Each structure stands twice: as C-alpha cells, then as structure tokens.
Amino acid sequence: MIVKGKGQLTDIHNGVYMRIFFQKLFKLFYPPLPTCVACGATFTSLYPLAFCQGCLDRIPFITKPVCSRCDRPLRGGDRDPCRECQGETYYFEQAMAVAVYDGYMRELLHSAKYNFRPDLARGLGTILAVWAENETRLEEIDAVIPVPLHPEKLATRGYNQTELMAEPLAVALRRPLYTEVLQRVKPTVSQSKLSRREREENTRNAFAVVDCPAVAGKEVLLIDDIRTTGYTLSAAARALLVAGARRVKALTMAVGVTTEQWKG
Ligand SMILES: [Zn+2]
Ligand SMILES: [Zn+2]
C-alpha cells in the first residue's frame, strides 16, 4: 500500500483545482450548445429558439394566403373570410395563429399540457416570440394576457401552459404580461365532445376581470395554446371589453382546421 505524504495530496488538490479552472475558462469562451426542448439534439440557431431545425421542419407552420380574420390557410377557391368565420361574431377583433393544429404541433401541445412539461410550454413560447418579430398586427398591443385556467385545474396540472408560452412573447414584445387580471370563474367541462352551440354556452360568463384599471383603454393581446371554435377566446375578450379594454386581439400557437381546408 502506498501512503501519500501531505505534499503529494496538496499536489493532487492543486491539479484538480487547475483542471476545474480551465474547464470553466473553456466554457466561458465556448459555452455548450443548447439542446432542443423536444428531441434533445444539440443545435445552433441565429434566433433564441428552444427547438432544433429538425423539429422546426416538422411543425406545420401556417403559410399565406390566410383568412384575414382568423389566419386559417385559404386553399384553392376559398374566399376571404373563410367558411369558419362566415356567420360568426366574435368579441376579439382578429385571431392570429402560428401553426395548424395537426401532426407534430398537435403532439407538442398535447405533451406541454398533459405530460407535465412546463419546459416544453415555455419552449413553444420562443416560437411565438420569434414569430412576433416584425408582426405589424401586434404594433399597437399594450399588454399580453394568457387565457387563465380555473384554479382547480391549475392546482391539478401544476402550471398554466398558456402562461408559460406567453412569457417569452411578452419579453420579445417588451409589453407587460398580466397573469392575475383575467380570471376563470366558471369551471368549464372538456369541450372536445360538445357541439358548436354547446361549446359557446359552456364558455359564456366563464371569465371575469378583477383589475379593470389594468386594461382600461388598452389594446390587449390574448394568448391561448389552441383555437378551435374561438368561443373561449371570444368569451375572454368579452370580459376584457366589459372591463374597458379598447380592443382585443387573439394569438394562439395553433388553430384547428378541417382536413379539406388544410390538405385541399
Ligand atoms: Zn429537436
Ligand atoms: Zn377565417
């Protein structure tokens, strides 16, 4: 057995400290590449995005031409406004969306919502943030408000995925993010098995503004993860207008479209 003397131990300690010092110095000049929040791959990007190019390529982003009211893609002989918007009256002035609720975007949003992935929800917000750059329709926005969850649902899920998505967007827009101003006062049952009219009924009076001066006279941008019928956003917009907001616009990560609209 070799017993190391005190001097030898000091040499070993010095060696360890030097190695840690050089490792830190190296990281300072060559920081590790970010890893994709969805697939874990390391990547480089000119934008502050949380997704690698491979994942971005799988997202069904919306491309022009789109409906001027709801951003749904117009295909073939579709007229503007699209069929979904005709005959509907919403309390928001305009609804915008980044992607179609389909394929990989559907998987990501589902995971962000149900698989306890707050990191993925915030990561999706970086896509909203980059999308919002140079978006003229957002120039007049005074405040960003995510659609709130009912307190019971928030307690079960542990986080509001929409609030996390709105954070990087509010930073990019340099606008305040209000998370307490709008409250969901009525627990809404799951919308997926309801008819259109039942959905509208379900969301009516679901929201209330608890701080009217915060929104009075302002143009508000409402954020949600998914828009299907638009009734939830419309009910939230109505509550904001009643509280004195000047105008409400809506932006969602994804919008539901019929298969013929999207693939046709
Ligand atoms: Zn990826
Ligand atoms: Zn439309």
PDB file of C-alpha atoms and ligand atoms in Angstrom:
ATOM      1  CA  MET A   1       0.000   0.000   0.000  1.00  0.00           C
ATOM      2  CA  ILE A   2       1.317   3.413  -0.901  1.00  0.00           C
ATOM      3  CA  VAL A   3       0.683   6.096   1.669  1.00  0.00           C
ATOM      4  CA  LYS A   4       0.752   9.534   0.128  1.00  0.00           C
ATOM      5  CA  GLY A   5       2.514  12.253   2.062  1.00  0.00           C
ATOM      6  CA  LYS A   6       0.959  15.641   2.770  1.00  0.00           C
ATOM      7  CA  GLY A   7       2.899  17.273  -0.073  1.00  0.00           C
ATOM      8  CA  GLN A   8       1.625  14.745  -2.629  1.00  0.00           C
ATOM      9  CA  LEU A   9      -2.006  15.323  -1.533  1.00  0.00           C
ATOM     10  CA  THR A  10      -1.580  19.094  -1.947  1.00  0.00           C
ATOM     11  CA  ASP A  11      -0.240  18.475  -5.480  1.00  0.00           C
ATOM     12  CA  ILE A  12      -3.308  16.358  -6.319  1.00  0.00           C
ATOM     13  CA  HIS A  13      -5.651  19.061  -4.955  1.00  0.00           C
ATOM     14  CA  ASN A  14      -3.859  21.754  -6.931  1.00  0.00           C
ATOM     15  CA  GLY A  15      -4.137  19.609 -10.065  1.00  0.00           C
ATOM     16  CA  VAL A  16      -7.927  19.188  -9.547  1.00  0.00           C
ATOM     17  CA  TYR A  17      -8.421  22.912  -8.974  1.00  0.00           C
ATOM     18  CA  MET A  18      -6.417  23.765 -12.099  1.00  0.00           C
ATOM     19  CA  ARG A  19      -8.495  21.357 -14.181  1.00  0.00           C
ATOM     20  CA  ILE A  20     -11.764  22.861 -12.883  1.00  0.00           C
ATOM     21  CA  PHE A  21     -10.379  26.348 -13.542  1.00  0.00           C
ATOM     22  CA  PHE A  22      -9.502  25.516 -17.164  1.00  0.00           C
ATOM     23  CA  GLN A  23     -12.846  23.773 -17.698  1.00  0.00           C
ATOM     24  CA  LYS A  24     -14.670  26.911 -16.502  1.00  0.00           C
ATOM     25  CA  LEU A  25     -12.451  29.106 -18.687  1.00  0.00           C
ATOM     26  CA  PHE A  26     -13.185  26.877 -21.704  1.00  0.00           C
ATOM     27  CA  LYS A  27     -16.954  27.038 -21.058  1.00  0.00           C
ATOM     28  CA  LEU A  28     -16.747  30.819 -20.828  1.00  0.00           C
ATOM     29  CA  PHE A  29     -15.319  31.099 -24.331  1.00  0.00           C
ATOM     30  CA  TYR A  30     -17.044  28.032 -25.779  1.00  0.00           C
ATOM     31  CA  PRO A  31     -20.418  27.716 -23.997  1.00  0.00           C
ATOM     32  CA  PRO A  32     -22.159  24.370 -24.575  1.00  0.00           C
ATOM     33  CA  LEU A  33     -24.651  24.316 -27.433  1.00  0.00           C
ATOM     34  CA  PRO A  34     -28.314  24.487 -26.410  1.00  0.00           C
ATOM     35  CA  THR A  35     -30.306  21.264 -26.566  1.00  0.00           C
ATOM     36  CA  CYS A  36     -33.671  21.051 -28.326  1.00  0.00           C
ATOM     37  CA  VAL A  37     -36.530  21.056 -25.800  1.00  0.00           C
ATOM     38  CA  ALA A  38     -38.433  18.488 -27.871  1.00  0.00           C
ATOM     39  CA  CYS A  39     -35.849  15.941 -29.074  1.00  0.00           C
ATOM     40  CA  GLY A  40     -32.728  16.735 -27.007  1.00  0.00           C
ATOM     41  CA  ALA A  41     -30.434  17.288 -30.019  1.00  0.00           C
ATOM     42  CA  THR A  42     -27.760  19.983 -29.695  1.00  0.00           C
ATOM     43  CA  PHE A  43     -28.073  22.757 -32.238  1.00  0.00           C
ATOM     44  CA  THR A  44     -27.062  26.271 -33.211  1.00  0.00           C
ATOM     45  CA  SER A  45     -29.524  28.964 -34.200  1.00  0.00           C
ATOM     46  CA  LEU A  46     -29.414  32.637 -35.052  1.00  0.00           C
ATOM     47  CA  TYR A  47     -32.654  33.044 -33.093  1.00  0.00           C
ATOM     48  CA  PRO A  48     -33.334  32.464 -29.383  1.00  0.00           C
ATOM     49  CA  LEU A  49     -35.341  29.326 -30.162  1.00  0.00           C
ATOM     50  CA  ALA A  50     -35.727  26.252 -27.964  1.00  0.00           C
ATOM     51  CA  PHE A  51     -36.146  23.892 -30.958  1.00  0.00           C
ATOM     52  CA  CYS A  52     -33.639  22.400 -33.395  1.00  0.00           C
ATOM     53  CA  GLN A  53     -34.103  22.814 -37.139  1.00  0.00           C
ATOM     54  CA  GLY A  54     -35.212  19.194 -37.499  1.00  0.00           C
ATOM     55  CA  CYS A  55     -38.128  19.755 -35.105  1.00  0.00           C
ATOM     56  CA  LEU A  56     -38.995  23.133 -36.643  1.00  0.00           C
ATOM     57  CA  ASP A  57     -39.185  21.459 -40.063  1.00  0.00           C
ATOM     58  CA  ARG A  58     -41.823  19.057 -38.700  1.00  0.00           C
ATOM     59  CA  ILE A  59     -44.124  21.855 -37.446  1.00  0.00           C
ATOM     60  CA  PRO A  60     -46.999  22.658 -39.834  1.00  0.00           C
ATOM     61  CA  PHE A  61     -46.484  26.434 -39.850  1.00  0.00           C
ATOM     62  CA  ILE A  62     -49.212  28.486 -41.495  1.00  0.00           C
ATOM     63  CA  THR A  63     -48.314  29.969 -44.851  1.00  0.00           C
ATOM     64  CA  LYS A  64     -50.128  32.605 -46.886  1.00  0.00           C
ATOM     65  CA  PRO A  65     -52.771  33.034 -48.227  1.00  0.00           C
ATOM     66  CA  VAL A  66     -54.740  33.094 -44.964  1.00  0.00           C
ATOM     67  CA  CYS A  67     -58.172  34.272 -43.819  1.00  0.00           C
ATOM     68  CA  SER A  68     -57.902  37.932 -42.781  1.00  0.00           C
ATOM     69  CA  ARG A  69     -59.977  37.311 -39.646  1.00  0.00           C
ATOM     70  CA  CYS A  70     -58.668  34.032 -38.290  1.00  0.00           C
ATOM     71  CA  ASP A  71     -55.359  33.157 -40.044  1.00  0.00           C
ATOM     72  CA  ARG A  72     -56.694  29.798 -41.264  1.00  0.00           C
ATOM     73  CA  PRO A  73     -54.987  28.867 -44.543  1.00  0.00           C
ATOM     74  CA  LEU A  74     -57.060  29.540 -47.648  1.00  0.00           C
ATOM     75  CA  ARG A  75     -56.772  26.825 -50.252  1.00  0.00           C
ATOM     76  CA  GLY A  76     -57.925  26.532 -53.843  1.00  0.00           C
ATOM     77  CA  GLY A  77     -61.033  28.605 -54.409  1.00  0.00           C
ATOM     78  CA  ASP A  78     -61.585  29.536 -50.728  1.00  0.00           C
ATOM     79  CA  ARG A  79     -62.853  33.056 -50.219  1.00  0.00           C
ATOM     80  CA  ASP A  80     -61.791  35.532 -47.538  1.00  0.00           C
ATOM     81  CA  PRO A  81     -63.166  35.457 -44.841  1.00  0.00           C
ATOM     82  CA  CYS A  82     -63.086  31.681 -44.654  1.00  0.00           C
ATOM     83  CA  ARG A  83     -66.119  29.460 -44.146  1.00  0.00           C
ATOM     84  CA  GLU A  84     -65.369  29.080 -40.413  1.00  0.00           C
ATOM     85  CA  CYS A  85     -65.626  32.858 -39.927  1.00  0.00           C
ATOM     86  CA  GLN A  86     -68.728  33.459 -42.023  1.00  0.00           C
ATOM     87  CA  GLY A  87     -71.791  33.952 -39.848  1.00  0.00           C
ATOM     88  CA  GLU A  88     -69.740  34.112 -36.626  1.00  0.00           C
ATOM     89  CA  THR A  89     -69.414  37.211 -34.460  1.00  0.00           C
ATOM     90  CA  TYR A  90     -66.514  37.277 -32.034  1.00  0.00           C
ATOM     91  CA  TYR A  91     -65.581  39.774 -29.365  1.00  0.00           C
ATOM     92  CA  PHE A  92     -61.929  39.763 -30.424  1.00  0.00           C
ATOM     93  CA  GLU A  93     -61.094  41.893 -33.424  1.00  0.00           C
ATOM     94  CA  GLN A  94     -58.769  39.405 -35.029  1.00  0.00           C
ATOM     95  CA  ALA A  95     -57.403  35.951 -34.301  1.00  0.00           C
ATOM     96  CA  MET A  96     -53.851  35.056 -35.297  1.00  0.00           C
ATOM     97  CA  ALA A  97     -52.132  31.684 -35.225  1.00  0.00           C
ATOM     98  CA  VAL A  98     -48.633  30.362 -35.854  1.00  0.00           C
ATOM     99  CA  ALA A  99     -49.306  26.773 -36.897  1.00  0.00           C
ATOM    100  CA  VAL A 100     -52.062  24.395 -37.843  1.00  0.00           C
ATOM    101  CA  TYR A 101     -53.286  22.111 -35.040  1.00  0.00           C
ATOM    102  CA  ASP A 102     -52.106  18.962 -36.744  1.00  0.00           C
ATOM    103  CA  GLY A 103     -49.236  16.463 -36.830  1.00  0.00           C
ATOM    104  CA  TYR A 104     -46.180  17.388 -34.781  1.00  0.00           C
ATOM    105  CA  MET A 105     -47.727  20.595 -33.429  1.00  0.00           C
ATOM    106  CA  ARG A 106     -50.614  18.569 -32.035  1.00  0.00           C
ATOM    107  CA  GLU A 107     -48.107  16.201 -30.333  1.00  0.00           C
ATOM    108  CA  LEU A 108     -46.091  19.084 -28.842  1.00  0.00           C
ATOM    109  CA  LEU A 109     -49.142  20.907 -27.486  1.00  0.00           C
ATOM    110  CA  HIS A 110     -50.565  17.706 -26.041  1.00  0.00           C
ATOM    111  CA  SER A 111     -47.269  16.969 -24.297  1.00  0.00           C
ATOM    112  CA  ALA A 112     -46.924  20.530 -22.981  1.00  0.00           C
ATOM    113  CA  LYS A 113     -50.412  20.251 -21.495  1.00  0.00           C
ATOM    114  CA  TYR A 114     -50.769  16.718 -20.172  1.00  0.00           C
ATOM    115  CA  ASN A 115     -47.278  15.235 -19.688  1.00  0.00           C
ATOM    116  CA  PHE A 116     -46.019  17.731 -17.088  1.00  0.00           C
ATOM    117  CA  ARG A 117     -43.671  19.522 -19.482  1.00  0.00           C
ATOM    118  CA  PRO A 118     -43.549  23.175 -18.345  1.00  0.00           C
ATOM    119  CA  ASP A 119     -40.174  23.400 -20.141  1.00  0.00           C
ATOM    120  CA  LEU A 120     -41.826  22.450 -23.426  1.00  0.00           C
ATOM    121  CA  ALA A 121     -44.605  25.007 -22.876  1.00  0.00           C
ATOM    122  CA  ARG A 122     -42.034  27.764 -22.321  1.00  0.00           C
ATOM    123  CA  GLY A 123     -40.041  26.442 -25.301  1.00  0.00           C
ATOM    124  CA  LEU A 124     -43.108  26.814 -27.522  1.00  0.00           C
ATOM    125  CA  GLY A 125     -43.229  30.407 -26.330  1.00  0.00           C
ATOM    126  CA  THR A 126     -39.880  31.032 -28.027  1.00  0.00           C
ATOM    127  CA  ILE A 127     -41.575  30.188 -31.340  1.00  0.00           C
ATOM    128  CA  LEU A 128     -44.293  32.753 -30.554  1.00  0.00           C
ATOM    129  CA  ALA A 129     -41.583  35.289 -29.693  1.00  0.00           C
ATOM    130  CA  VAL A 130     -39.674  34.832 -32.962  1.00  0.00           C
ATOM    131  CA  TRP A 131     -42.940  34.759 -34.945  1.00  0.00           C
ATOM    132  CA  ALA A 132     -43.984  38.071 -33.369  1.00  0.00           C
ATOM    133  CA  GLU A 133     -40.872  39.896 -34.576  1.00  0.00           C
ATOM    134  CA  ASN A 134     -41.857  42.379 -37.290  1.00  0.00           C
ATOM    135  CA  GLU A 135     -45.530  41.348 -36.978  1.00  0.00           C
ATOM    136  CA  THR A 136     -47.320  44.605 -37.784  1.00  0.00           C
ATOM    137  CA  ARG A 137     -50.616  43.408 -36.304  1.00  0.00           C
ATOM    138  CA  LEU A 138     -49.008  43.467 -32.847  1.00  0.00           C
ATOM    139  CA  GLU A 139     -47.590  47.001 -33.042  1.00  0.00           C
ATOM    140  CA  GLU A 140     -50.406  48.625 -31.035  1.00  0.00           C
ATOM    141  CA  ILE A 141     -50.551  45.989 -28.297  1.00  0.00           C
ATOM    142  CA  ASP A 142     -50.323  47.419 -24.756  1.00  0.00           C
ATOM    143  CA  ALA A 143     -50.483  44.232 -22.671  1.00  0.00           C
ATOM    144  CA  VAL A 144     -50.305  40.456 -23.048  1.00  0.00           C
ATOM    145  CA  ILE A 145     -52.831  38.286 -21.176  1.00  0.00           C
ATOM    146  CA  PRO A 146     -52.822  34.472 -21.259  1.00  0.00           C
ATOM    147  CA  VAL A 147     -56.184  32.699 -21.071  1.00  0.00           C
ATOM    148  CA  PRO A 148     -56.338  31.569 -17.434  1.00  0.00           C
ATOM    149  CA  LEU A 149     -57.161  28.105 -16.134  1.00  0.00           C
ATOM    150  CA  HIS A 150     -59.783  27.608 -13.458  1.00  0.00           C
ATOM    151  CA  PRO A 151     -57.971  27.446 -10.054  1.00  0.00           C
ATOM    152  CA  GLU A 152     -58.964  23.778  -9.623  1.00  0.00           C
ATOM    153  CA  LYS A 153     -57.452  22.807 -12.961  1.00  0.00           C
ATOM    154  CA  LEU A 154     -54.343  24.881 -12.248  1.00  0.00           C
ATOM    155  CA  ALA A 155     -53.884  23.035  -8.947  1.00  0.00           C
ATOM    156  CA  THR A 156     -54.177  19.655 -10.703  1.00  0.00           C
ATOM    157  CA  ARG A 157     -51.860  20.459 -13.632  1.00  0.00           C
ATOM    158  CA  GLY A 158     -49.360  22.470 -11.598  1.00  0.00           C
ATOM    159  CA  TYR A 159     -48.885  25.193 -14.226  1.00  0.00           C
ATOM    160  CA  ASN A 160     -50.794  27.067 -16.904  1.00  0.00           C
ATOM    161  CA  GLN A 161     -49.114  26.063 -20.180  1.00  0.00           C
ATOM    162  CA  THR A 162     -50.518  29.159 -21.914  1.00  0.00           C
ATOM    163  CA  GLU A 163     -48.990  31.462 -19.311  1.00  0.00           C
ATOM    164  CA  LEU A 164     -45.569  29.849 -19.857  1.00  0.00           C
ATOM    165  CA  MET A 165     -45.942  30.224 -23.632  1.00  0.00           C
ATOM    166  CA  ALA A 166     -46.834  33.911 -23.232  1.00  0.00           C
ATOM    167  CA  GLU A 167     -43.713  34.731 -21.164  1.00  0.00           C
ATOM    168  CA  PRO A 168     -41.063  34.742 -23.951  1.00  0.00           C
ATOM    169  CA  LEU A 169     -43.554  36.533 -26.229  1.00  0.00           C
ATOM    170  CA  ALA A 170     -44.167  39.364 -23.736  1.00  0.00           C
ATOM    171  CA  VAL A 171     -40.388  39.750 -23.316  1.00  0.00           C
ATOM    172  CA  ALA A 172     -39.896  39.910 -27.104  1.00  0.00           C
ATOM    173  CA  LEU A 173     -42.713  42.464 -27.488  1.00  0.00           C
ATOM    174  CA  ARG A 174     -41.464  44.398 -24.432  1.00  0.00           C
ATOM    175  CA  ARG A 175     -45.009  44.528 -23.100  1.00  0.00           C
ATOM    176  CA  PRO A 176     -46.303  43.664 -19.610  1.00  0.00           C
ATOM    177  CA  LEU A 177     -47.658  40.165 -19.034  1.00  0.00           C
ATOM    178  CA  TYR A 178     -50.754  40.176 -16.822  1.00  0.00           C
ATOM    179  CA  THR A 179     -51.476  36.795 -15.272  1.00  0.00           C
ATOM    180  CA  GLU A 180     -53.845  37.822 -12.470  1.00  0.00           C
ATOM    181  CA  VAL A 181     -56.026  40.433 -14.175  1.00  0.00           C
ATOM    182  CA  LEU A 182     -58.279  37.970 -16.002  1.00  0.00           C
ATOM    183  CA  GLN A 183     -59.729  35.072 -14.009  1.00  0.00           C
ATOM    184  CA  ARG A 184     -61.667  31.985 -14.986  1.00  0.00           C
ATOM    185  CA  VAL A 185     -64.624  31.998 -12.651  1.00  0.00           C
ATOM    186  CA  LYS A 186     -66.568  29.064 -14.061  1.00  0.00           C
ATOM    187  CA  PRO A 187     -65.032  25.614 -14.387  1.00  0.00           C
ATOM    188  CA  THR A 188     -65.656  24.583 -17.989  1.00  0.00           C
ATOM    189  CA  VAL A 189     -66.196  20.956 -18.875  1.00  0.00           C
ATOM    190  CA  SER A 190     -63.979  19.439 -21.575  1.00  0.00           C
ATOM    191  CA  GLN A 191     -65.020  20.913 -24.926  1.00  0.00           C
ATOM    192  CA  SER A 192     -63.974  18.006 -27.112  1.00  0.00           C
ATOM    193  CA  LYS A 193     -67.294  16.105 -27.058  1.00  0.00           C
ATOM    194  CA  LEU A 194     -69.582  19.153 -27.250  1.00  0.00           C
ATOM    195  CA  SER A 195     -71.388  20.563 -30.284  1.00  0.00           C
ATOM    196  CA  ARG A 196     -70.591  24.100 -31.502  1.00  0.00           C
ATOM    197  CA  ARG A 197     -73.553  25.661 -29.689  1.00  0.00           C
ATOM    198  CA  GLU A 198     -72.877  23.673 -26.529  1.00  0.00           C
ATOM    199  CA  ARG A 199     -69.300  24.967 -26.584  1.00  0.00           C
ATOM    200  CA  GLU A 200     -70.499  28.543 -26.877  1.00  0.00           C
ATOM    201  CA  GLU A 201     -72.883  28.012 -23.950  1.00  0.00           C
ATOM    202  CA  ASN A 202     -70.105  26.321 -21.957  1.00  0.00           C
ATOM    203  CA  THR A 203     -67.756  29.298 -22.185  1.00  0.00           C
ATOM    204  CA  ARG A 204     -70.329  32.059 -21.654  1.00  0.00           C
ATOM    205  CA  ASN A 205     -69.588  34.070 -18.496  1.00  0.00           C
ATOM    206  CA  ALA A 206     -66.573  31.845 -17.780  1.00  0.00           C
ATOM    207  CA  PHE A 207     -64.259  34.845 -17.311  1.00  0.00           C
ATOM    208  CA  ALA A 208     -64.095  37.960 -15.146  1.00  0.00           C
ATOM    209  CA  VAL A 209     -61.628  40.847 -14.904  1.00  0.00           C
ATOM    210  CA  VAL A 210     -60.587  41.550 -11.330  1.00  0.00           C
ATOM    211  CA  ASP A 211     -58.437  44.616 -12.090  1.00  0.00           C
ATOM    212  CA  CYS A 212     -60.295  46.867 -14.544  1.00  0.00           C
ATOM    213  CA  PRO A 213     -57.815  49.821 -14.460  1.00  0.00           C
ATOM    214  CA  ALA A 214     -55.074  47.455 -15.719  1.00  0.00           C
ATOM    215  CA  VAL A 215     -56.874  47.003 -19.052  1.00  0.00           C
ATOM    216  CA  ALA A 216     -58.961  50.202 -19.334  1.00  0.00           C
ATOM    217  CA  GLY A 217     -58.350  51.915 -22.693  1.00  0.00           C
ATOM    218  CA  LYS A 218     -55.736  49.349 -23.720  1.00  0.00           C
ATOM    219  CA  GLU A 219     -55.270  47.061 -26.689  1.00  0.00           C
ATOM    220  CA  VAL A 220     -54.907  43.588 -25.231  1.00  0.00           C
ATOM    221  CA  LEU A 221     -53.342  40.525 -26.815  1.00  0.00           C
ATOM    222  CA  LEU A 222     -54.974  37.339 -25.533  1.00  0.00           C
ATOM    223  CA  ILE A 223     -52.836  34.200 -25.734  1.00  0.00           C
ATOM    224  CA  ASP A 224     -54.021  30.600 -25.819  1.00  0.00           C
ATOM    225  CA  ASP A 225     -52.452  27.326 -26.914  1.00  0.00           C
ATOM    226  CA  ILE A 226     -55.175  26.112 -29.284  1.00  0.00           C
ATOM    227  CA  ARG A 227     -58.137  27.765 -31.010  1.00  0.00           C
ATOM    228  CA  THR A 228     -60.892  25.594 -32.415  1.00  0.00           C
ATOM    229  CA  THR A 229     -64.310  27.295 -32.437  1.00  0.00           C
ATOM    230  CA  GLY A 230     -62.901  30.531 -30.973  1.00  0.00           C
ATOM    231  CA  TYR A 231     -65.650  30.707 -28.327  1.00  0.00           C
ATOM    232  CA  THR A 232     -63.274  30.506 -25.340  1.00  0.00           C
ATOM    233  CA  LEU A 233     -61.185  33.401 -26.660  1.00  0.00           C
ATOM    234  CA  SER A 234     -64.335  35.326 -27.560  1.00  0.00           C
ATOM    235  CA  ALA A 235     -65.730  34.931 -24.013  1.00  0.00           C
ATOM    236  CA  ALA A 236     -62.395  36.084 -22.538  1.00  0.00           C
ATOM    237  CA  ALA A 237     -62.321  39.027 -24.980  1.00  0.00           C
ATOM    238  CA  ARG A 238     -65.859  39.983 -23.959  1.00  0.00           C
ATOM    239  CA  ALA A 239     -64.851  40.133 -20.272  1.00  0.00           C
ATOM    240  CA  LEU A 240     -61.898  42.382 -21.186  1.00  0.00           C
ATOM    241  CA  LEU A 241     -64.090  44.723 -23.275  1.00  0.00           C
ATOM    242  CA  VAL A 242     -66.661  44.948 -20.462  1.00  0.00           C
ATOM    243  CA  ALA A 243     -63.766  45.924 -18.158  1.00  0.00           C
ATOM    244  CA  GLY A 244     -62.904  48.787 -20.518  1.00  0.00           C
ATOM    245  CA  ALA A 245     -60.264  47.384 -22.885  1.00  0.00           C
ATOM    246  CA  ARG A 246     -60.127  49.366 -26.148  1.00  0.00           C
ATOM    247  CA  ARG A 247     -59.568  46.383 -28.386  1.00  0.00           C
ATOM    248  CA  VAL A 248     -58.734  42.685 -28.032  1.00  0.00           C
ATOM    249  CA  LYS A 249     -56.730  40.551 -30.442  1.00  0.00           C
ATOM    250  CA  ALA A 250     -56.077  36.847 -30.013  1.00  0.00           C
ATOM    251  CA  LEU A 251     -52.965  34.820 -30.783  1.00  0.00           C
ATOM    252  CA  THR A 252     -52.705  31.065 -30.453  1.00  0.00           C
ATOM    253  CA  MET A 253     -49.885  28.631 -31.033  1.00  0.00           C
ATOM    254  CA  ALA A 254     -52.190  26.593 -33.263  1.00  0.00           C
ATOM    255  CA  VAL A 255     -55.584  26.790 -34.951  1.00  0.00           C
ATOM    256  CA  GLY A 256     -57.817  23.820 -35.745  1.00  0.00           C
ATOM    257  CA  VAL A 257     -58.712  23.438 -39.402  1.00  0.00           C
ATOM    258  CA  THR A 258     -60.841  20.933 -41.241  1.00  0.00           C
ATOM    259  CA  THR A 259     -58.906  18.352 -43.235  1.00  0.00           C
ATOM    260  CA  GLU A 260     -60.199  19.645 -46.577  1.00  0.00           C
ATOM    261  CA  GLN A 261     -59.119  23.202 -45.675  1.00  0.00           C
ATOM    262  CA  TRP A 262     -55.617  22.094 -44.792  1.00  0.00           C
ATOM    263  CA  LYS A 263     -54.842  19.345 -47.267  1.00  0.00           C
ATOM    264  CA  GLY A 264     -57.040  20.509 -50.157  1.00  0.00           C
TER     265      GLY A 264
HETATM  266 ZN    ZN B   1     -35.427  18.836 -31.944  1.00  0.00          ZN
HETATM  267 ZN    ZN B   2     -61.466  32.725 -41.041  1.00  0.00          ZN
END
